[in-house]
CSV table of C-alpha atoms in Angstrom, one decimal:
chain,number,residue,atom,x,y,z
A,1,UNK,CA,11.4,7.9,-1.7
A,2,UNK,CA,9.7,4.6,-2.5
A,3,UNK,CA,11.8,2.7,-0.1
A,4,UNK,CA,11.1,5.3,2.6
A,5,UNK,CA,7.4,4.9,2.0
A,6,UNK,CA,7.6,1.2,2.3
A,7,UNK,CA,9.6,1.4,5.5
A,8,UNK,CA,7.0,3.8,7.1
A,9,UNK,CA,4.1,1.5,6.1
A,10,UNK,CA,5.7,-1.6,7.6
A,11,UNK,CA,6.8,0.1,10.8
A,12,UNK,CA,3.3,1.4,11.2
A,13,UNK,CA,1.9,-2.1,10.5
A,14,UNK,CA,4.2,-3.8,12.9
A,15,UNK,CA,3.7,-1.2,15.6
A,16,UNK,CA,0.0,-0.8,15.3
A,17,UNK,CA,-1.3,-3.6,13.2
A,18,UNK,CA,-5.1,-4.1,13.1
A,19,UNK,CA,-5.5,-5.1,16.7
A,20,UNK,CA,-8.2,-2.5,17.3
A,21,UNK,CA,-10.9,-1.1,15.2
A,22,UNK,CA,-9.1,2.1,14.4
A,23,UNK,CA,-9.0,4.3,11.4
A,24,UNK,CA,-5.6,5.3,10.0
A,25,UNK,CA,-5.6,7.9,7.2
A,26,UNK,CA,-2.7,8.4,4.9
A,27,UNK,CA,-2.5,11.4,2.6
A,28,UNK,CA,-1.0,10.0,-0.5
A,29,UNK,CA,0.3,6.5,-0.7
A,30,UNK,CA,3.0,4.8,-2.6
A,31,UNK,CA,0.3,3.9,-5.1
A,32,UNK,CA,0.1,7.5,-6.2
A,33,UNK,CA,3.6,7.1,-7.7
A,34,UNK,CA,2.2,4.5,-10.1
A,35,UNK,CA,-0.3,7.0,-11.4
A,36,UNK,CA,1.7,10.2,-11.3
A,37,UNK,CA,5.4,9.3,-11.3
A,38,UNK,CA,6.3,12.8,-12.6
A,39,UNK,CA,5.0,14.4,-9.4
A,40,UNK,CA,7.3,12.3,-7.3
A,41,UNK,CA,10.2,12.5,-9.7
A,42,UNK,CA,10.4,8.8,-10.2
A,43,UNK,CA,12.2,7.6,-13.3
A,44,UNK,CA,11.9,3.9,-12.5
A,45,UNK,CA,10.1,1.6,-14.9
A,46,UNK,CA,6.4,1.5,-14.1
A,47,UNK,CA,6.5,-2.3,-13.5
A,48,UNK,CA,9.1,-1.8,-10.8
A,49,UNK,CA,7.1,1.0,-9.1
A,50,UNK,CA,4.0,-1.3,-9.1
A,51,UNK,CA,6.0,-4.1,-7.7
A,52,UNK,CA,7.2,-1.9,-4.8
A,53,UNK,CA,3.7,-0.6,-4.3
A,54,UNK,CA,2.4,-4.1,-4.1
A,55,UNK,CA,4.9,-4.8,-1.3
A,56,UNK,CA,3.3,-2.2,1.0
A,57,UNK,CA,0.6,-3.3,3.5
A,58,UNK,CA,-2.8,-2.9,1.8
A,59,UNK,CA,-5.3,-0.4,3.0
A,60,UNK,CA,-8.9,-1.2,3.8
A,61,UNK,CA,-10.1,1.3,1.3
A,62,UNK,CA,-9.1,4.3,-0.8
A,63,UNK,CA,-10.8,7.6,-0.8
A,64,UNK,CA,-10.2,9.5,-4.0
A,65,UNK,CA,-11.1,13.2,-3.8
A,66,UNK,CA,-12.1,14.0,-7.4
A,67,UNK,CA,-12.5,17.5,-8.8
A,68,UNK,CA,-13.2,18.6,-12.3
A,69,UNK,CA,-10.0,19.4,-14.0
A,70,UNK,CA,-11.2,22.9,-14.9
A,71,UNK,CA,-11.9,23.6,-11.3
A,72,UNK,CA,-8.5,22.3,-10.2
A,73,UNK,CA,-6.7,24.3,-12.9
A,74,UNK,CA,-8.5,27.5,-11.8
A,75,UNK,CA,-7.4,26.8,-8.2
A,76,UNK,CA,-3.8,25.9,-8.9
A,77,UNK,CA,-2.0,26.2,-12.2
A,78,UNK,CA,0.9,23.8,-11.5
A,79,UNK,CA,0.4,21.6,-14.5
A,80,UNK,CA,-1.5,22.0,-17.8
A,81,UNK,CA,-5.3,21.4,-18.0
A,82,UNK,CA,-4.6,18.4,-20.4
A,83,UNK,CA,-2.3,16.8,-17.8
A,84,UNK,CA,-5.0,17.3,-15.1
A,85,UNK,CA,-7.6,15.6,-17.3
A,86,UNK,CA,-5.3,12.6,-17.9
A,87,UNK,CA,-4.5,12.3,-14.1
A,88,UNK,CA,-8.1,12.6,-13.1
A,89,UNK,CA,-9.1,9.9,-15.6
A,90,UNK,CA,-6.5,7.6,-14.1
A,91,UNK,CA,-7.5,8.2,-10.5
A,92,UNK,CA,-11.3,7.9,-11.1
A,93,UNK,CA,-11.4,5.1,-13.6
A,94,UNK,CA,-9.6,2.3,-11.7
A,95,UNK,CA,-7.1,3.8,-9.3
A,96,UNK,CA,-5.5,0.7,-8.0
A,97,UNK,CA,-7.2,-2.4,-9.4
A,98,UNK,CA,-4.6,-4.8,-8.1
A,99,UNK,CA,-5.2,-4.1,-4.4
A,100,UNK,CA,-8.7,-5.5,-4.1
A,101,UNK,CA,-9.6,-2.6,-1.7
A,102,UNK,CA,-12.8,-0.7,-2.3
A,103,UNK,CA,-12.3,2.7,-3.8
A,104,UNK,CA,-14.7,5.6,-3.0
A,105,UNK,CA,-14.6,8.5,-5.4
A,106,UNK,CA,-15.7,11.6,-3.5
A,107,UNK,CA,-16.7,14.6,-5.8
A,108,UNK,CA,-15.2,17.8,-4.4
A,109,UNK,CA,-16.9,20.3,-6.8
A,110,UNK,CA,-19.6,21.1,-4.2
A,111,UNK,CA,-19.4,22.7,-0.9
A,112,UNK,CA,-16.8,21.6,1.7
A,113,UNK,CA,-19.6,20.5,4.0
A,114,UNK,CA,-21.2,18.3,1.3
A,115,UNK,CA,-17.8,16.8,0.2
A,116,UNK,CA,-17.0,16.2,3.9
A,117,UNK,CA,-20.3,14.4,4.5
A,118,UNK,CA,-19.7,12.1,1.5
A,119,UNK,CA,-16.2,11.3,2.8
A,120,UNK,CA,-17.6,10.5,6.3
A,121,UNK,CA,-20.2,8.3,4.7
A,122,UNK,CA,-17.5,6.3,2.9
A,123,UNK,CA,-15.4,6.0,6.1
A,124,UNK,CA,-18.5,4.9,8.0
A,125,UNK,CA,-19.1,2.2,5.4
A,126,UNK,CA,-15.5,1.0,5.7
A,127,UNK,CA,-15.7,0.9,9.5
A,128,UNK,CA,-19.0,-1.0,9.4
A,129,UNK,CA,-17.4,-3.6,7.0
A,130,UNK,CA,-14.5,-4.0,9.3
A,131,UNK,CA,-16.7,-4.3,12.4
A,132,UNK,CA,-18.8,-7.0,10.6
A,133,UNK,CA,-15.6,-8.9,9.7
A,134,UNK,CA,-14.6,-8.8,13.4
A,135,UNK,CA,-18.0,-10.2,14.5
A,136,UNK,CA,-17.8,-12.9,11.8
A,137,UNK,CA,-14.3,-14.0,13.0
A,138,UNK,CA,-15.5,-14.1,16.6
A,139,UNK,CA,-18.8,-15.8,15.9
A,140,UNK,CA,-18.4,-18.1,12.8
A,141,UNK,CA,-21.4,-19.2,10.8
A,142,UNK,CA,-23.4,-21.8,12.7
A,143,UNK,CA,-22.6,-20.3,16.2
A,144,UNK,CA,-24.9,-18.2,18.3
A,145,UNK,CA,-23.2,-14.9,17.3
A,146,UNK,CA,-25.0,-11.7,16.5
A,147,UNK,CA,-24.8,-9.8,13.2
A,148,UNK,CA,-24.3,-6.1,12.5
A,149,UNK,CA,-25.8,-6.4,9.1
A,150,UNK,CA,-28.9,-4.3,8.6
A,151,UNK,CA,-32.1,-6.1,7.8
A,152,UNK,CA,-33.3,-5.7,4.2
């Protein structure tokens, strides 16, 4: 499964790359296997799983949808409440510190509209950062370029 994930990421990267300011969303990444190897039935050493995860193209950001373990347990009783608490702590604390990508933790205990609005705000921030980086590349410091940064 890990090799399949890696192949999909690299095919997507080569095929699409970052030529355009597009947004690509992946539901679950190879990085999830480093946090919850039981879910993916991976019996490999954690260092090897992290090594393989590091070989995948890096995302611009992570959106972590966080729900209180008690709420998740009431919705679905697939695993114990204690296991849910441990997983949530792993995802929310420092999900993937070696990537350098910003992580946005979106609480999902509220209404779907409120959670969706928070996720859209995070996506908007990511796209603004990417647009600013594109402008900075096109108009290096000292040139007559414009800036997308908001005035303070």
